[in-house]
mmCIF file of C-alpha atoms in Angstrom:
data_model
loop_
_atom_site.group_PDB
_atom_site.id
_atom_site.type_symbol
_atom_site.label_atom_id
_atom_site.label_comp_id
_atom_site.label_asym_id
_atom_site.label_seq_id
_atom_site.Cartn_x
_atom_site.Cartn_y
_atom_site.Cartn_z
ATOM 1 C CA UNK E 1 99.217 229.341 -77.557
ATOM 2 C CA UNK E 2 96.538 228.029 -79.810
ATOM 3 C CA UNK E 3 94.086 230.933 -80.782
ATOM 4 C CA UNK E 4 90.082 230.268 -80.950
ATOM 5 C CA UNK E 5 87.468 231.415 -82.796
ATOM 6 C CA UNK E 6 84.782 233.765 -81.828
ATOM 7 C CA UNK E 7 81.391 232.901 -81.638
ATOM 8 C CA UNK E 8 79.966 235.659 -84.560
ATOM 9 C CA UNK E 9 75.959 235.627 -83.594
ATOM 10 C CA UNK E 10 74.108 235.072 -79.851
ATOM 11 C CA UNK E 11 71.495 232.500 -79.814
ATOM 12 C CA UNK E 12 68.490 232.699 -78.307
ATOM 13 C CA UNK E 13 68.858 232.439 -74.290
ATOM 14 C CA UNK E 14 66.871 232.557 -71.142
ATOM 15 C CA UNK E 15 66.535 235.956 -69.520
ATOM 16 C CA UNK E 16 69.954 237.552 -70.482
ATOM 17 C CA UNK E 17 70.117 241.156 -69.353
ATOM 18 C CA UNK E 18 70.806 243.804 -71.787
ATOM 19 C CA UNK E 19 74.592 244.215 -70.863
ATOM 20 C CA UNK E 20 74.834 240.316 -71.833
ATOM 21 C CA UNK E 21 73.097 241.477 -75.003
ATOM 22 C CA UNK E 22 75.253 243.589 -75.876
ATOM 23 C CA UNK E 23 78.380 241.636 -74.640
ATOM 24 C CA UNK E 24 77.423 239.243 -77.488
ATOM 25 C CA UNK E 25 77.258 241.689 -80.171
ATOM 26 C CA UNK E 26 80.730 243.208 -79.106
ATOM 27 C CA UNK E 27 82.061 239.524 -79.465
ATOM 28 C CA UNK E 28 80.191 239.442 -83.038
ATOM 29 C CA UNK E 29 82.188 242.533 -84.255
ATOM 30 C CA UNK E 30 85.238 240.482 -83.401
ATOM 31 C CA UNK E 31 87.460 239.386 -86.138
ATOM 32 C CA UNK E 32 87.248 234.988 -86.793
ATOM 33 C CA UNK E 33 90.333 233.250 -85.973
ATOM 34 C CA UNK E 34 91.034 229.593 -86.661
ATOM 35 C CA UNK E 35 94.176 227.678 -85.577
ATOM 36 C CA UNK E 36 95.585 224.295 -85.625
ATOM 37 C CA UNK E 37 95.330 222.322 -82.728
ATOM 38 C CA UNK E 38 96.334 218.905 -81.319
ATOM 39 C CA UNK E 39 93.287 217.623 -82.148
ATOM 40 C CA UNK E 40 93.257 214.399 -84.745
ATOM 41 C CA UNK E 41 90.186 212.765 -86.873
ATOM 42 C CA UNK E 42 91.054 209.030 -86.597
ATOM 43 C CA UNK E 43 87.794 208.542 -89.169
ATOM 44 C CA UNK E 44 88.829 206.386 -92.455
ATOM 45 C CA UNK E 45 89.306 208.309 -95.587
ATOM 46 C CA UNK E 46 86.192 209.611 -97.543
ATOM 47 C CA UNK E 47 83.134 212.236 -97.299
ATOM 48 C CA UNK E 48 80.964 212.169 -94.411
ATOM 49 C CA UNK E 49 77.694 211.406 -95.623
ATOM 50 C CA UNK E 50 73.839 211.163 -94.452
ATOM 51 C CA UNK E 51 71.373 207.967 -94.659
ATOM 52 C CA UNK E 52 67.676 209.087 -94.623
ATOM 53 C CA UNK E 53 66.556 206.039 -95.747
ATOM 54 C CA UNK E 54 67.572 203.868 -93.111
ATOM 55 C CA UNK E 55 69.504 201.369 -95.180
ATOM 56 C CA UNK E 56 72.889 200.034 -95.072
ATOM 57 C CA UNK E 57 73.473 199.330 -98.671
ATOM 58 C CA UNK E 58 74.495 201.883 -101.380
ATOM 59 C CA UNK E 59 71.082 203.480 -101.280
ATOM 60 C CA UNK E 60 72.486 205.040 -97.847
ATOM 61 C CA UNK E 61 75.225 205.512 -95.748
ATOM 62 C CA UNK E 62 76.680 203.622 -92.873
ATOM 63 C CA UNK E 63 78.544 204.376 -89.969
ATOM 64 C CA UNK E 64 82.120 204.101 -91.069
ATOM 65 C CA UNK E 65 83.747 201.271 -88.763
ATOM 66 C CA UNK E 66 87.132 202.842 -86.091
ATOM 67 C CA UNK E 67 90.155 201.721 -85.627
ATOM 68 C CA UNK E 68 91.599 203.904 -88.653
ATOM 69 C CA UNK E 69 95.563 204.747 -88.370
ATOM 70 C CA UNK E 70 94.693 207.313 -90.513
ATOM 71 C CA UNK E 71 94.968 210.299 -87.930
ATOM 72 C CA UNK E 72 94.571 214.011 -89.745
ATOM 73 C CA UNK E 73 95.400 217.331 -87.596
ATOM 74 C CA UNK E 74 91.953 219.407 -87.566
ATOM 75 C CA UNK E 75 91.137 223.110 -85.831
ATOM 76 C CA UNK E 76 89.997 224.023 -82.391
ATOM 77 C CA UNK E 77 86.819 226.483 -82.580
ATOM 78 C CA UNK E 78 85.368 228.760 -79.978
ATOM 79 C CA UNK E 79 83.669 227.172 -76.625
ATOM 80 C CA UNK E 80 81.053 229.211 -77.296
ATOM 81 C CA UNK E 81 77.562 229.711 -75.822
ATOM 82 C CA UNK E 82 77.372 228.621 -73.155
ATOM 83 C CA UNK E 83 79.839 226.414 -71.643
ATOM 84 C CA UNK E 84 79.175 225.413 -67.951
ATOM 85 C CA UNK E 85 80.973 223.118 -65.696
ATOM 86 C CA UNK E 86 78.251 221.290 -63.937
ATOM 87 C CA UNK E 87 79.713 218.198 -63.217
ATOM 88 C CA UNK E 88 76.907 216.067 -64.853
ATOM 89 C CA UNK E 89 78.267 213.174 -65.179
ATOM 90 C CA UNK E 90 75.137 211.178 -67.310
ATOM 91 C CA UNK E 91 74.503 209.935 -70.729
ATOM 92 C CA UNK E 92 71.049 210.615 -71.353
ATOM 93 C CA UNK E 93 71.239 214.599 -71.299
ATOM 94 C CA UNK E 94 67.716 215.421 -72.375
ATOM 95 C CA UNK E 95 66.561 215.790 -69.319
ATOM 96 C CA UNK E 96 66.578 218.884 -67.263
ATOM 97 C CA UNK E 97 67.490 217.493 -63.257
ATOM 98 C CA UNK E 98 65.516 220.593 -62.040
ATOM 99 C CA UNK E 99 62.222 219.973 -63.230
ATOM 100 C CA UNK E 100 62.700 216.519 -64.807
ATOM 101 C CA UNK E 101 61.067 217.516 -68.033
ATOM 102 C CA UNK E 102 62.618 216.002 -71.053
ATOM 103 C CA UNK E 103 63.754 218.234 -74.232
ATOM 104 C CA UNK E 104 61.559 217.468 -76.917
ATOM 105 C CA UNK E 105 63.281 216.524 -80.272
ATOM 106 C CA UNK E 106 64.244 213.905 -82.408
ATOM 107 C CA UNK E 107 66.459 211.097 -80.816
ATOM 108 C CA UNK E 108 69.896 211.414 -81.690
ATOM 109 C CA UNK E 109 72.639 208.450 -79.979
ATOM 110 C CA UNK E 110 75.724 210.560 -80.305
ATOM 111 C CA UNK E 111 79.189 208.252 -80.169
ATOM 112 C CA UNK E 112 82.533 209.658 -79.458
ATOM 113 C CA UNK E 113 85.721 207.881 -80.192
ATOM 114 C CA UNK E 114 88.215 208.674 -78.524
ATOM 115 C CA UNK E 115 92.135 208.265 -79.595
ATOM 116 C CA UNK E 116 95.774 209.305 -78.739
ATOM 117 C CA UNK E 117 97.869 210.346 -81.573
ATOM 118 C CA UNK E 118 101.568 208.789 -81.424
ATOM 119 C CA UNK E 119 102.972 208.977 -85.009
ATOM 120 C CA UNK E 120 100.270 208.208 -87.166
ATOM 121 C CA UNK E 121 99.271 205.676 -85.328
ATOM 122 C CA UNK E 122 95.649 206.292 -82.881
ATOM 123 C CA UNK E 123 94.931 204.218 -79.894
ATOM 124 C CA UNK E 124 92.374 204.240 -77.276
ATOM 125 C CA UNK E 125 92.324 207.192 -74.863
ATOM 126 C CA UNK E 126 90.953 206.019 -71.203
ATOM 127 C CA UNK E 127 89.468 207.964 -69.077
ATOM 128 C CA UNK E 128 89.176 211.510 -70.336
ATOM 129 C CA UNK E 129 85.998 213.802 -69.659
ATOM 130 C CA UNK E 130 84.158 214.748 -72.358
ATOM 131 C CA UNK E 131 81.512 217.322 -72.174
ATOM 132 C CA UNK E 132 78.782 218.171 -74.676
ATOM 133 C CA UNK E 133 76.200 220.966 -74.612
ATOM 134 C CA UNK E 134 73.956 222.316 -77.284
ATOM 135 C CA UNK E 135 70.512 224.034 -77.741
ATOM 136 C CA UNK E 136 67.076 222.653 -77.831
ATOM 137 C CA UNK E 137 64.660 222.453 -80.280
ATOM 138 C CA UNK E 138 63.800 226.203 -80.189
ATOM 139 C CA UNK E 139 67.089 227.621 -80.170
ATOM 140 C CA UNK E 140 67.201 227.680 -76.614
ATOM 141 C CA UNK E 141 69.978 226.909 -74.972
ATOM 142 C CA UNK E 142 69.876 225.842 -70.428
ATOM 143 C CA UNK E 143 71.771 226.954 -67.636
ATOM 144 C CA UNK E 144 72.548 230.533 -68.691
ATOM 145 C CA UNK E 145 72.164 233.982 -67.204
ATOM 146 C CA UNK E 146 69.792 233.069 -64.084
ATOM 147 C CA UNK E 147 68.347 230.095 -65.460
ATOM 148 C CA UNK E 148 68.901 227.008 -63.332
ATOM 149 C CA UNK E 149 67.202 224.517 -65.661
ATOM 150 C CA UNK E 150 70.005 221.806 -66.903
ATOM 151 C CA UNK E 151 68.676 220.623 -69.975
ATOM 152 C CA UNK E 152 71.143 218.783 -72.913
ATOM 153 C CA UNK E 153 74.620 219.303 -70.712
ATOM 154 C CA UNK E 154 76.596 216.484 -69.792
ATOM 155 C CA UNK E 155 79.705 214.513 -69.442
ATOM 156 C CA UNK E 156 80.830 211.256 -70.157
ATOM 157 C CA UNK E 157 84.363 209.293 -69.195
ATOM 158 C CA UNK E 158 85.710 207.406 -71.910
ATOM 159 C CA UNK E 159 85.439 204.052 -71.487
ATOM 160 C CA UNK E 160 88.378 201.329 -72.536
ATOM 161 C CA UNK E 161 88.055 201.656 -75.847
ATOM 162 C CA UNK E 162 87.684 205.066 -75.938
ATOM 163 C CA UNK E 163 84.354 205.780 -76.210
ATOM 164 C CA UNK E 164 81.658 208.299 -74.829
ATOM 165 C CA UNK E 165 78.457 207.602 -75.548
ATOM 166 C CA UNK E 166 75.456 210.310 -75.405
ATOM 167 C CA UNK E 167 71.367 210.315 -76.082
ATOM 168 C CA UNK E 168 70.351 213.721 -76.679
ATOM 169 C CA UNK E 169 68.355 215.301 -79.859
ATOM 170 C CA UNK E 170 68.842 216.455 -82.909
ATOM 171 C CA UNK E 171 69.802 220.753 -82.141
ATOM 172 C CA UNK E 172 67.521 223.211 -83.341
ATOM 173 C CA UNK E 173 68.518 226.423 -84.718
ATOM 174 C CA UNK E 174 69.268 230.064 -83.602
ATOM 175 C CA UNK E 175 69.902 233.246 -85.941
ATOM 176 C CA UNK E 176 73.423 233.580 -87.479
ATOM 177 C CA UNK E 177 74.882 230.118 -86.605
ATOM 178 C CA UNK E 178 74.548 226.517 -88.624
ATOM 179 C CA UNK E 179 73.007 223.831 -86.455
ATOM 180 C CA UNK E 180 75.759 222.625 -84.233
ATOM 181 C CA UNK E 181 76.705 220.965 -81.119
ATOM 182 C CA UNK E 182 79.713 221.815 -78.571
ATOM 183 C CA UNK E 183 82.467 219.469 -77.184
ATOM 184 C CA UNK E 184 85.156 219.490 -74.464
ATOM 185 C CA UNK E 185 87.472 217.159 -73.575
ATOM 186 C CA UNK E 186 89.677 216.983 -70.162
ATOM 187 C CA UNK E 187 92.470 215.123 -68.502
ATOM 188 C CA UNK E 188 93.019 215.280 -65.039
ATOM 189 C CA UNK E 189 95.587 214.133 -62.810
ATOM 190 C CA UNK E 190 93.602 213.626 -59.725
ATOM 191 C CA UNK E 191 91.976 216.964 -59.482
ATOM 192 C CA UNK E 192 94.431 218.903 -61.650
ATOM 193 C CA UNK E 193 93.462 219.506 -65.341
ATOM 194 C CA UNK E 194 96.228 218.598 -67.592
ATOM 195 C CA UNK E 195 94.838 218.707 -71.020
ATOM 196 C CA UNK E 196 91.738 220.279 -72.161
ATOM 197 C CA UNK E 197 90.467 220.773 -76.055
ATOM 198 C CA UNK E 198 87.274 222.487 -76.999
ATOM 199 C CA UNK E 199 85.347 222.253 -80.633
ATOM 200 C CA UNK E 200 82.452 221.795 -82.147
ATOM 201 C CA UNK E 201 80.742 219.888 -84.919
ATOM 202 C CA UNK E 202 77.961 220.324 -87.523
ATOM 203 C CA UNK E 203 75.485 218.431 -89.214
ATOM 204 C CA UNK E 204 74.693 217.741 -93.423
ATOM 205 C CA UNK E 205 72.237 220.233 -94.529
ATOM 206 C CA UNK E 206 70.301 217.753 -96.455
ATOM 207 C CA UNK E 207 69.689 215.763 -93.135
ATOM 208 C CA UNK E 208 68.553 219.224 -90.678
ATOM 209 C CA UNK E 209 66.455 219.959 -93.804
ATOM 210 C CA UNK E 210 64.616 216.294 -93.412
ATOM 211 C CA UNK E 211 64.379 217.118 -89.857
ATOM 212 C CA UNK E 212 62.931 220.528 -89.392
ATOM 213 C CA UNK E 213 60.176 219.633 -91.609
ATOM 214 C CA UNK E 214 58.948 216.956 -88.363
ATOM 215 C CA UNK E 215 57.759 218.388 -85.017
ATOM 216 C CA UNK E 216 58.732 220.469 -83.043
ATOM 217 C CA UNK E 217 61.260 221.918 -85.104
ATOM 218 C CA UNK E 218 58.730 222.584 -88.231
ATOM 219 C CA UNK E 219 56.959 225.565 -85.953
ATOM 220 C CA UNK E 220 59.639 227.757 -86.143
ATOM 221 C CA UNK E 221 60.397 228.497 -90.002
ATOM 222 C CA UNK E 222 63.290 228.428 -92.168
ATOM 223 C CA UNK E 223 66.668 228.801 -90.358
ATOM 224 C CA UNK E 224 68.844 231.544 -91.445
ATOM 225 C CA UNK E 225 72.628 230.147 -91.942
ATOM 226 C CA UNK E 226 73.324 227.011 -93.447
ATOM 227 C CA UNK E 227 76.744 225.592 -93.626
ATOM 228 C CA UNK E 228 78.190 227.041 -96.380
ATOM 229 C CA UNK E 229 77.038 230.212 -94.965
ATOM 230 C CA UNK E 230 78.684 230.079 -90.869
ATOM 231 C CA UNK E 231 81.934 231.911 -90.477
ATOM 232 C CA UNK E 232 83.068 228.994 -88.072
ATOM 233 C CA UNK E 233 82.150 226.260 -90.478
ATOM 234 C CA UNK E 234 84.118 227.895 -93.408
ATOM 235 C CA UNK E 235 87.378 228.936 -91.213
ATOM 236 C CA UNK E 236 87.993 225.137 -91.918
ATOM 237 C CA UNK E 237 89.123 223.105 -94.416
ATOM 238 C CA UNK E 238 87.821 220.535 -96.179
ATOM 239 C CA UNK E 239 89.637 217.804 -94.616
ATOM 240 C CA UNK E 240 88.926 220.075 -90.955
ATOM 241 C CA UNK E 241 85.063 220.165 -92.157
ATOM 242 C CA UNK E 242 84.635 216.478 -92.910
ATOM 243 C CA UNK E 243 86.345 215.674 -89.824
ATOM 244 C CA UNK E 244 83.443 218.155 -87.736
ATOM 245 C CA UNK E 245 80.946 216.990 -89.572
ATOM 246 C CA UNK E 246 78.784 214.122 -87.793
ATOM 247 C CA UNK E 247 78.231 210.825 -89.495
ATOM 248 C CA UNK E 248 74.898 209.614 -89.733
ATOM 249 C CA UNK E 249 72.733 206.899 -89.693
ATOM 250 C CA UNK E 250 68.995 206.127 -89.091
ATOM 251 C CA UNK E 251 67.726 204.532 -86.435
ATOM 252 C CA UNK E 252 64.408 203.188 -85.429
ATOM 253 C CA UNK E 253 62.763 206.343 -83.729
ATOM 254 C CA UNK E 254 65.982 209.040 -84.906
ATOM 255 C CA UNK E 255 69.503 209.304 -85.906
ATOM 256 C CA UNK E 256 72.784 207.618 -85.024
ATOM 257 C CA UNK E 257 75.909 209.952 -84.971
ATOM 258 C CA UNK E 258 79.885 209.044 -84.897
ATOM 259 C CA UNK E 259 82.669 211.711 -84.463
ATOM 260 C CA UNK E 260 86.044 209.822 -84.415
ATOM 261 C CA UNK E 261 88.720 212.622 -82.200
ATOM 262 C CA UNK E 262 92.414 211.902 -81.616
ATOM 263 C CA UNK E 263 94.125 213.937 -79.302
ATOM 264 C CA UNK E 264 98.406 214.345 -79.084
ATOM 265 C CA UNK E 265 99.002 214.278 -75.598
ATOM 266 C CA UNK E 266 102.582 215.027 -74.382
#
């Protein structure tokens, strides 16, 4: 049984009673556990690495191309706040289907790709769900305690290559965590789950610190943890942290990200 680790600080949420307040802070006395999971990085060899400048040569980093056989066993982490199985099956998740008011936030086109481990070889996985969630721009994350708004949830099924493509925004921030984004991926067979994984990734510091400085992340001051400073992000590796650690490039109006996953499915 793989162990997970625990979510150390509560971000900011909508109308959460005081016993969920202090649920959270009983979960941030817990003790951080990391463990190894099935979960692969099929990403070529090398540092990830952030283009602000929008170029493709060596003043700036590409996306690195997939296909690697290069397939390197990385940690689960904790689900998290707050994982909920709405069944919205969409790509563009800024928008909240309650109200139909769209996150603000930098554009970010967020690319999964998707492989099964056999060996150290990785080839396309078909049709698994992946889920993503994450906070807004504030900090503020939807669908929690009696909150019905729906904003930046959603799931994709991965396509014949593999892939799951998303257009959300860049996260924000919320006290005690490094700027982050959840995943979850699921097999079924028919309606029984056979396989799920849960993680999450990060961002370069440099890149969040080019971002915040732009509306409407710039109204809400410094953030408190950066990488090197989140309990989560350091329970990992090197290798683990590259592997969680969206590559970048720029786009015309935002940011392109890649996160190349293989998963060992029995």
């Amino acid at each position: 049984m793989s162990n997970k680790l625990i979510e150390t600080e509560s971000p900011k949420a909508t109308r959460l009673s005081r016993r969920e307040l202090l649920g959270f802070a009983a979960k941030g006395a817990a003790s951080v556990l990391v463990s190894q999971s099935v979960l692969a990085s099929c990403a070529a060899a090398g540092t990830n690495s952030t283009d602000t400048t929008g170029t493709t040569s060596s003043g700036g980093a590409t996306i690195p191309a997939t296909g690697s056989s290069t397939c390197v066993l990385t940690a689960s982490l904790t689900e998290g706040p707050f994982f909920v199985d709405e069944k919205l099956n969409r790509s563009d998740i800024r928008t909240d289907p309650v109200s139909g008011a769209v996150s603000a936030g930098i554009p970010l086109a967020l690319t999964f790709n998707v492989s099964r481990v056999a060996g150290s070889a990785c080839t396309p996985l078909i049709g698994a769900y992946l889920d993503v969630w994450h906070c807004d721009a504030a900090g503020v994350y939807s669908d929690v305690s009696s909150s019905s708004r729906k904003f930046l949830r959603g799931y994709q099924i991965t396509d014949a290559n593999g892939v799951a493509a998303f257009t959300t925004i860049y996260p924000g921030w919320y006290s005690g965590r490094a700027v982050h984004i959840h995943f979850k991926l699921r097999l079924y067979a028919g309606s029984t789950r056979t396989y799920e994984f849960t993680s999450q990734f990060f961002f370069d510091d440099s890149l969040t610190d080019l971002v915040y400085t732009q509306s409407p992340y710039s109204s809400r001051g410094s953030r408190d943890i950066r990488n090197a400073n989140d309990g989560i992000y350091n329970s990992l590796s090197t290798t683990e942290k590259a592997g969680l650690t969206l590559q970048t490039s720029k786009t015309s109006d935002g940011y392109a990200g890649i996160i190349n996953l293989g998963v060992n499915v029995a």
